[in-house]
Amino acid sequence: MTALLQHPGYDEERLKGVAEKLPCREVQAEMLLSLMGQPHQYSYPSILIYGHRASGKSHVMHVLMKELELPHATVSCVECVSIALLFEQVLLSFFGCDAASLLPRSPSLSDFVRVYRQQCSQSPAKQTRYIVMEKAELLRDTDASLLSALLRLQELVGDNVTVILLSEIAWDKFRPNTGCFEPLLLHFPDYSKSELQQILSQNVHPSYSAGFYSAYINILLGVFYSVCRDLRELRHLAALNFSKFCEPLAEGKVKETDTHKLWKHIEPHLKKAMQTVYLREVSSLQWEQMQQMEEKEAGALRGLSAHTHVELPYYSKFLLIAAYLASYNPARTDKRFFLKHHGKIRKTNFLKKNEKTSNHLLGPKPFPLDRLLAIFYSVVDSRVAPTASIFSQISSLVTLQLLAQVSHDDQLDAPKYKCAVSLDFICAISRTVNFDIVKYLYDFL
Amino acid sequence: MATSSVSKGCFVFKPSAKKKKKTLSLESYFVQGCEDAESSETRFRLCQELWDKIKTDTEVLQDELNRKILDSLLDFTRKCSSTRQNIDWASQMRASEIPTAALMLGVNIPDHDMTFQSLSDMLKQSVSPHVASVQAKECGALKHLMKKVLERLMDTVVVVDDEDEEENVETSPRVHRSVHCSLGILCDWYAARTKKSATGTPGKKRSSQVRDEQQQPPVVIIFKDLEAFNPRVLQDFILICSQYIDRLPLTFIFGIATSPSTIQHMLPHSVSSLLCIELFQSLSCTQHLATVIDKLILTSHIAFKLNGKVMQVLIGVFLYHDFSVRNFIKGLQLALLEHFHSQPLSVLCCKKKKALFNVTQLSKPNLDRIRQLPSFKRYVEKQEAQEQVNLMTDDSHLKEVCQQLIKDLHKYHKNYYPILRCLHTLTSSLPRYPLGKQIRELHLICLANNVWENEDYQSAMKLVKMLAKGELVSLLQKCVEILQLSKSKKMKNALVQLEELLARFKQLDTATEMTPTVEASIASPIKNLRKKTDLFQLQKTLLEMNESRRAKRLSPFENLRNEALEFIDNLVKSHLSPPESQPLYEVCYYSSSTTVRRHLNATPRTSIQAALSNPYHYLQNDSLKSEDGTVSNAAPDICIAYKLHLECGRLINLYDWLEAYSTVVLAAEGNDPDSEHFGKVDEVKHARFIRAVSELEFLGFIKSTKQKTDHVARLTWGGC
């Protein structure tokens, strides 16, 4: 297979090294190398590599750059809180500190191009320079011209430079309205099951045989492949559960080759892992501790989402209940629920057509502050003075993200809110104050 | 101010030095407007002493309460930094996650500050000098969050270490070019720091051994209020951090007010898989309050007391509004200040010795004030005629009596609290909690009136009677433990008696009883009862059973139990009388619940409405006095406009409003309604009206509407 990676202009030995480090990505590496051409040749101005998470994009680029010792700058776009940082990093890795300090305080794109040209004339490129931009989809949120400029940077600076964008998103979602230079597209497909098997089996535990470990990986993939194809996660899970897998071996009950017994031992354990540690309900550290504990003790550990109970002050509870009612009941039905002599209203002919569908399926609707307070005063059983703390409780409910403010922060006059809690949550809350909320909900009438 | 200059112009008068000094001290603020200025100084000092005591006590308490969770957090950070250093196969293969502690603190956000403060102090002291805490409101964007983290981490170290002065000069220009702050710089800085401490400069004075031992102290970032953070910012920050985790041993602490599932709401799986989250649950705020009340209110060490209503207000604010212990203590402070400020006799509200001394120093007007006290009057009425005259006329005799009364008051407190606790232990586990689950509820009942006359008390005692022997004995045992702590003479007597009773209970164990036969005789009708289905028969048997039970001779256990309960009942009757029954109780008890409520639970809307509908309330001008519901026509324009707008519906026609307004104002000016000019609106009145309307708009009572151009919409309810 290594034979595939032969390319004029690069050292054979090094190419071999590259091939070893890139299992199951030979085709893509080969493709990239042929796009890059020989080191001194001009390369295509911009290349977009896309594929799912953990499909080896960054890894391939990293290995190629490092092993072949090509001049490059790797920039992660998340980290570049400002474009200045991006420019600085590029200049820093191509021309050293002095060049980076030439940039003015808040540089524009043309500043960058100017400095680049100036430096480039002093030290012209003997080889193609590469700028690798990770998480390139974030470039869309920055200045619109930046992406188009980067795509044809070669032209702008007049240097042998290639921009390689790495992204999880296909090019169609990138293309700006104004149109731009089209980069070469290169897709990294997901690893197949056998490829995953091959890659994961490489990380053999030093004190066990390769065959044994590969059998373990096979079992692991059997459980997890249907839910997770992320190489990084799978490797993590493999590391977490391996000690449990070896347990019967250490106790001397089973031989290494007795795969069926090993499978029987580990399978329920892996199933449990899928529900807990994979979802990060339980942290990896706790998971490891749990394995060491006895079975019955381990049951005591509860996941993150098990703790849903929130203690609230008395009036906050009622405010939340009022907010829930206001969000999920049509405003016209308030009369029916909160007025003493409302008369009888039939559900069917009283409603417009669209209100007949369940409000709970449509999600919470915004309501003005007045309505919230009106419902609050009729719901709460005692007389409440409209004190400042009632109002401050509303805003603290917003900071706790139990309510969401729909209108803009600046709007002082009649602000609007939405209730952001689930039915289960509000039922639990209203149970603590002996309020039967279901009786007041239009959907359950 | 006059000048001797002849020329016209501006003159600058520099304030003289004397005047400048006269910035008001705390004390002079206190003395200002204080009743009885003479004793105000002593009162101020007493007040401050008490407040200092309360403050230190609460701080100690808070530290104790938080100790457990803080210790476990410290362990967590230490453990994380140590596991990071070992290099075995599993830890190599594992994805490097950022260790994260999710700290559940409850919704009482005002209290969190103190917890975080002590947490970061302790972390700095014992785990790592690199601690930065950030708040949501200062981190609107990723840039700001980054900047804050870098500044806090690098600056704090610079400030703490004197020897890093040169480094400070070097790094500061880099930091202050704020656009260029990235975690890369932090990494470099961290590497430089750790290398430095690893080589160990000899001149180090501080406890650097700790740091040398673990050469990689973790970098801890505390997110004080996770809910308020912008999820986007947080996600990006975590993504960036995870890229540097192998170079920079980061640890996060999330402060969460609601529930841990918030993390899952805020962070997608791709981000939360970068974290290794462990949960830490802090003490609930109600427990916290219970401890504070236990240590600060239910104790005889602190002379200052709250009466039932004030307690009710403070506890109400806590339970109904904010759950904040800090605000509760602030309320206590307010009551304390108000008490010493408004009650001249509060000079006697201090330790017993000091109070006795202060009695001798009482001035004539203060002695008269004592005579005026309702509780003292009640006391006087109980005395004989001669004694009454003496008390009302002879000052020195009054002082002597007062000393005795103060002593009695202190004794009352010394006995009250142990007995209260005993009663609470006996009744707190009864079904349906007739006297409350928490001791504060029982305390409130006792403050209000004689507890033994309360129906709930009687039912509670009945329930205690039904307790099994083992339970009763264990409860009494607990009471013994409580009484052992108290030093007063009466309590010691009670203790001896109670111990005797307990000993007799134990004797019962050894001597086997005839009870089985008695039980058998009761059991038989019950057996019969099961067979019968006839209602009449059932009633008959039940009546019979009741008779037989009443007639039945009491077993020794029942005798003893009744005796014990009677003993408890007597204790309650003699020691748990409400404070109002004690003469001179006003000295120690603060009772103005309305003041406290007005300060703590402000009602802006009601006061605006009061001002508008009844201007006399604030202006105190006699011409504004009016009967209920009406506004005199001499009232300010805005009040008239407000009154008129109340009569309108949802939409108000401005012209009609103006007409009505000018009619009222004209009447006020005393114009004859029949005259020629009447009803015409002149420019001044028009302007005044417009001003009143815009003021109302500013206050939020009306707003302009697009439905009709010459109308305004009413924003308050009630019109339609």
Short mmCIF file of C-alpha atoms in Angstrom, two decimals, chain B residues 303-574:
data_model
loop_
_atom_site.label_atom_id
_atom_site.label_comp_id
_atom_site.label_asym_id
_atom_site.label_seq_id
_atom_site.Cartn_x
_atom_site.Cartn_y
_atom_site.Cartn_z
CA ALA B 303 -28.83 40.43 73.95
CA PHE B 304 -30.64 41.91 70.99
CA LYS B 305 -33.88 40.11 70.12
CA LEU B 306 -36.54 40.29 67.48
CA ASN B 307 -40.18 40.03 68.35
CA GLY B 308 -42.50 37.66 66.59
CA LYS B 309 -43.71 40.00 63.88
CA VAL B 310 -40.27 41.16 62.83
CA MET B 311 -39.07 37.57 62.73
CA GLN B 312 -42.07 36.74 60.60
CA VAL B 313 -41.21 39.52 58.15
CA LEU B 314 -37.59 38.44 57.85
CA ILE B 315 -38.43 34.77 57.45
CA GLY B 316 -41.19 35.69 55.04
CA VAL B 317 -38.79 37.63 52.85
CA PHE B 318 -36.49 34.64 52.89
CA LEU B 319 -39.06 31.97 52.11
CA TYR B 320 -41.27 33.89 49.75
CA HIS B 321 -38.85 36.04 47.88
CA ASP B 322 -35.17 35.34 47.73
CA PHE B 323 -33.87 32.36 49.74
CA SER B 324 -30.88 34.51 50.55
CA VAL B 325 -29.22 34.10 53.94
CA ARG B 326 -27.14 37.18 53.30
CA ASN B 327 -30.25 39.27 52.93
CA PHE B 328 -31.65 37.75 56.10
CA ILE B 329 -28.59 38.90 58.01
CA LYS B 330 -28.83 42.31 56.37
CA GLY B 331 -32.39 42.48 57.64
CA LEU B 332 -31.17 41.57 61.10
CA GLN B 333 -28.62 44.36 60.85
CA LEU B 334 -31.30 46.82 59.83
CA ALA B 335 -33.44 45.84 62.80
CA LEU B 336 -30.44 46.17 65.08
CA LEU B 337 -29.63 49.65 63.83
CA GLU B 338 -33.21 50.77 64.00
CA HIS B 339 -33.56 49.46 67.52
CA PHE B 340 -30.53 51.29 68.86
CA HIS B 341 -31.38 54.36 66.87
CA SER B 342 -34.99 54.74 67.88
CA GLN B 343 -35.13 53.24 71.37
CA PRO B 344 -33.24 55.33 73.96
CA LEU B 345 -33.56 52.56 76.52
CA SER B 346 -31.50 50.29 74.32
CA VAL B 347 -28.50 51.31 76.42
CA LEU B 348 -29.64 48.45 78.59
CA CYS B 349 -29.51 45.98 75.72
CA CYS B 350 -26.10 44.44 76.31
CA LYS B 351 -24.30 41.97 78.55
CA LYS B 352 -25.70 41.66 82.05
CA LYS B 353 -22.88 43.34 83.94
CA LYS B 354 -22.74 46.25 81.56
CA ALA B 355 -26.50 46.60 81.61
CA LEU B 356 -26.57 46.70 85.38
CA PHE B 357 -23.97 49.42 85.30
CA ASN B 358 -25.88 51.32 82.66
CA VAL B 359 -28.97 51.25 84.84
CA THR B 360 -27.18 53.28 87.46
CA GLN B 361 -26.23 55.83 84.80
CA LEU B 362 -29.76 56.34 83.54
CA SER B 363 -30.80 59.96 83.20
CA LYS B 364 -34.04 61.42 84.48
CA PRO B 365 -35.87 61.46 81.14
CA ASN B 366 -34.85 57.87 80.54
CA LEU B 367 -36.21 56.84 83.91
CA ASP B 368 -39.45 58.49 82.94
CA ARG B 369 -39.37 56.55 79.73
CA ILE B 370 -39.08 53.36 81.74
CA ARG B 371 -42.14 54.37 83.71
CA GLN B 372 -43.96 54.83 80.43
CA LEU B 373 -43.16 51.35 79.13
CA PRO B 374 -46.33 49.24 78.87
CA SER B 375 -44.61 46.18 80.28
CA PHE B 376 -43.36 48.18 83.25
CA LYS B 377 -46.80 49.66 83.84
CA ARG B 378 -48.23 46.18 83.93
CA TYR B 379 -45.58 45.22 86.45
CA VAL B 380 -46.34 48.26 88.62
CA GLU B 381 -50.04 47.49 88.66
CA LYS B 382 -49.31 44.14 90.22
CA GLN B 383 -47.42 45.71 93.12
CA GLU B 384 -48.85 46.97 96.38
CA ALA B 385 -49.99 50.55 96.69
CA GLN B 386 -46.99 51.86 98.62
CA GLU B 387 -44.58 50.14 96.27
CA GLN B 388 -46.43 51.66 93.32
CA VAL B 389 -45.94 55.16 94.67
CA ASN B 390 -42.30 54.46 95.37
CA LEU B 391 -41.70 53.21 91.86
CA MET B 392 -43.39 56.19 90.28
CA THR B 393 -41.60 58.80 92.39
CA ASP B 394 -38.35 57.52 93.82
CA ASP B 395 -35.65 57.36 91.15
CA SER B 396 -33.07 55.46 93.14
CA HIS B 397 -35.60 52.86 94.13
CA LEU B 398 -36.62 52.53 90.52
CA LYS B 399 -33.01 51.94 89.56
CA GLU B 400 -32.71 49.14 92.08
CA VAL B 401 -35.88 47.53 90.86
CA CYS B 402 -34.71 47.91 87.28
CA GLN B 403 -31.51 46.10 88.08
CA GLN B 404 -33.51 43.24 89.47
CA LEU B 405 -35.78 43.24 86.44
CA ILE B 406 -32.84 43.20 84.04
CA LYS B 407 -31.42 40.23 85.91
CA ASP B 408 -34.77 38.49 85.64
CA LEU B 409 -34.90 39.17 81.93
CA HIS B 410 -31.50 37.60 81.42
CA LYS B 411 -32.54 34.61 83.48
CA TYR B 412 -35.68 34.29 81.41
CA HIS B 413 -33.60 34.06 78.27
CA LYS B 414 -31.26 31.55 79.78
CA ASN B 415 -34.15 29.27 80.57
CA TYR B 416 -36.26 29.97 77.51
CA TYR B 417 -33.94 28.61 74.84
CA PRO B 418 -33.07 25.22 76.38
CA ILE B 419 -36.72 24.54 77.09
CA LEU B 420 -37.65 25.62 73.58
CA ARG B 421 -35.16 23.16 72.17
CA CYS B 422 -36.45 20.39 74.43
CA LEU B 423 -40.01 20.97 73.35
CA HIS B 424 -38.86 21.01 69.73
CA THR B 425 -37.07 17.70 69.99
CA LEU B 426 -40.14 16.17 71.54
CA THR B 427 -42.55 17.44 68.92
CA SER B 428 -40.55 17.76 65.72
CA SER B 429 -40.91 14.14 64.72
CA LEU B 430 -44.64 13.83 65.34
CA PRO B 431 -46.93 13.01 62.43
CA ARG B 432 -48.12 16.09 60.57
CA TYR B 433 -45.93 18.36 62.68
CA PRO B 434 -48.52 20.12 64.89
CA LEU B 435 -45.86 22.48 66.24
CA GLY B 436 -43.84 22.80 63.07
CA LYS B 437 -40.95 20.95 61.54
CA GLN B 438 -38.40 23.66 62.13
CA ILE B 439 -37.52 25.14 65.47
CA ARG B 440 -38.13 28.63 64.11
CA GLU B 441 -41.83 27.83 63.69
CA LEU B 442 -42.09 26.77 67.31
CA HIS B 443 -40.18 29.88 68.31
CA LEU B 444 -42.65 32.05 66.43
CA ILE B 445 -45.57 30.34 68.18
CA CYS B 446 -43.96 30.90 71.55
CA LEU B 447 -43.23 34.54 70.79
CA ALA B 448 -46.83 35.18 69.82
CA ASN B 449 -48.67 33.96 72.91
CA ASN B 450 -48.75 31.34 75.63
CA VAL B 451 -47.87 28.21 73.79
CA TRP B 452 -49.62 25.90 76.23
CA GLU B 453 -52.96 27.49 75.44
CA ASN B 454 -52.48 26.65 71.80
CA GLU B 455 -54.63 23.88 70.37
CA ASP B 456 -51.72 22.53 68.40
CA TYR B 457 -49.72 22.21 71.56
CA GLN B 458 -52.41 20.13 73.16
CA SER B 459 -52.73 17.86 70.17
CA ALA B 460 -48.97 17.54 70.05
CA MET B 461 -48.92 16.48 73.68
CA LYS B 462 -51.59 13.91 72.95
CA LEU B 463 -49.47 12.56 70.14
CA VAL B 464 -46.43 12.41 72.40
CA LYS B 465 -48.52 10.30 74.74
CA MET B 466 -49.01 7.77 71.96
CA LEU B 467 -45.31 7.34 71.34
CA ALA B 468 -43.84 3.95 71.96
CA LYS B 469 -41.68 3.60 74.99
CA GLY B 470 -38.41 3.34 73.14
CA GLU B 471 -39.05 6.48 71.14
CA LEU B 472 -40.13 8.45 74.17
CA VAL B 473 -37.07 7.43 76.12
CA SER B 474 -34.72 8.33 73.29
CA LEU B 475 -36.40 11.74 72.91
CA LEU B 476 -36.10 12.38 76.63
CA GLN B 477 -32.48 11.35 76.41
CA LYS B 478 -31.96 14.04 73.78
CA CYS B 479 -33.62 16.56 76.06
CA VAL B 480 -31.18 15.61 78.77
CA GLU B 481 -28.33 16.30 76.39
CA ILE B 482 -29.74 19.73 75.62
CA LEU B 483 -30.21 20.60 79.27
CA GLN B 484 -26.68 19.53 80.06
CA LEU B 485 -25.38 22.39 77.95
CA SER B 486 -27.17 25.02 79.98
CA LYS B 487 -25.64 26.46 83.11
CA SER B 488 -28.54 28.15 84.82
CA LYS B 489 -29.64 26.87 88.21
CA LYS B 490 -33.19 26.09 87.24
CA MET B 491 -32.11 24.12 84.25
CA LYS B 492 -29.77 22.08 86.40
CA ASN B 493 -32.62 21.23 88.68
CA ALA B 494 -34.74 20.24 85.75
CA LEU B 495 -31.90 18.12 84.47
CA VAL B 496 -31.67 16.20 87.72
CA GLN B 497 -35.40 15.54 87.72
CA LEU B 498 -35.41 14.44 84.14
CA GLU B 499 -32.54 12.06 84.71
CA GLU B 500 -34.44 10.55 87.60
CA LEU B 501 -37.41 9.98 85.38
CA LEU B 502 -35.25 8.34 82.78
CA ALA B 503 -33.74 6.06 85.37
CA ARG B 504 -37.19 4.98 86.37
CA PHE B 505 -38.04 4.26 82.76
CA LYS B 506 -35.05 1.99 82.64
CA GLN B 507 -36.12 0.24 85.80
CA LEU B 508 -39.36 -0.60 84.10
CA ASP B 509 -37.40 -2.58 81.59
CA THR B 510 -35.92 -4.84 84.17
CA ALA B 511 -39.12 -5.50 86.08
CA THR B 512 -41.40 -7.50 83.84
CA GLU B 513 -44.96 -6.44 83.92
CA MET B 514 -48.43 -7.85 84.06
CA THR B 515 -49.27 -5.92 80.92
CA PRO B 516 -49.66 -8.89 78.60
CA THR B 517 -52.85 -9.93 80.32
CA VAL B 518 -54.25 -6.45 80.09
CA GLU B 519 -53.46 -6.34 76.44
CA ALA B 520 -55.13 -9.66 75.93
CA SER B 521 -58.34 -8.36 77.43
CA ILE B 522 -58.26 -5.40 75.03
CA ALA B 523 -57.43 -7.62 72.13
CA SER B 524 -60.44 -9.87 72.52
CA PRO B 525 -63.14 -7.30 71.67
CA ILE B 526 -61.07 -6.29 68.68
CA LYS B 527 -61.15 -9.86 67.54
CA ASN B 528 -64.87 -9.93 68.02
CA LEU B 529 -65.14 -6.73 66.14
CA ARG B 530 -63.66 -8.19 63.02
CA LYS B 531 -66.31 -10.84 62.85
CA LYS B 532 -69.22 -8.48 62.99
CA THR B 533 -70.41 -6.46 60.09
CA ASP B 534 -73.52 -4.94 61.63
CA LEU B 535 -73.17 -1.18 62.04
CA PHE B 536 -75.13 -1.00 65.25
CA GLN B 537 -73.14 -3.79 66.81
CA LEU B 538 -69.97 -2.16 65.73
CA GLN B 539 -70.90 1.08 67.41
CA LYS B 540 -71.83 -0.72 70.56
CA THR B 541 -68.58 -2.61 70.78
CA LEU B 542 -66.60 0.50 70.08
CA LEU B 543 -68.35 2.32 72.89
CA GLU B 544 -67.75 -0.57 75.17
CA MET B 545 -64.11 -0.64 74.30
CA ASN B 546 -63.84 3.03 75.03
CA GLU B 547 -65.47 2.52 78.41
CA SER B 548 -63.28 -0.36 79.30
CA ARG B 549 -60.19 1.54 78.30
CA ARG B 550 -61.14 4.48 80.45
CA ALA B 551 -61.91 2.28 83.35
CA LYS B 552 -58.79 0.25 82.91
CA ARG B 553 -56.12 0.75 85.48
CA LEU B 554 -53.05 2.49 84.14
CA SER B 555 -49.97 0.41 83.75
CA PRO B 556 -46.80 1.57 85.50
CA PHE B 557 -45.38 2.70 82.20
CA GLU B 558 -48.39 4.83 81.51
CA ASN B 559 -48.17 6.31 84.96
CA LEU B 560 -44.58 7.17 84.48
CA ARG B 561 -45.20 8.56 81.03
CA ASN B 562 -47.92 10.83 82.32
CA GLU B 563 -45.63 11.99 85.04
CA ALA B 564 -42.89 12.78 82.55
CA LEU B 565 -45.25 14.68 80.32
CA GLU B 566 -46.60 16.63 83.23
CA PHE B 567 -43.07 17.53 84.14
CA ILE B 568 -42.40 18.78 80.61
CA ASP B 569 -45.68 20.62 80.60
CA ASN B 570 -44.73 22.39 83.82
CA LEU B 571 -41.38 23.37 82.41
CA VAL B 572 -43.06 24.81 79.34
CA LYS B 573 -45.57 26.72 81.43
CA SER B 574 -42.96 28.25 83.66
#
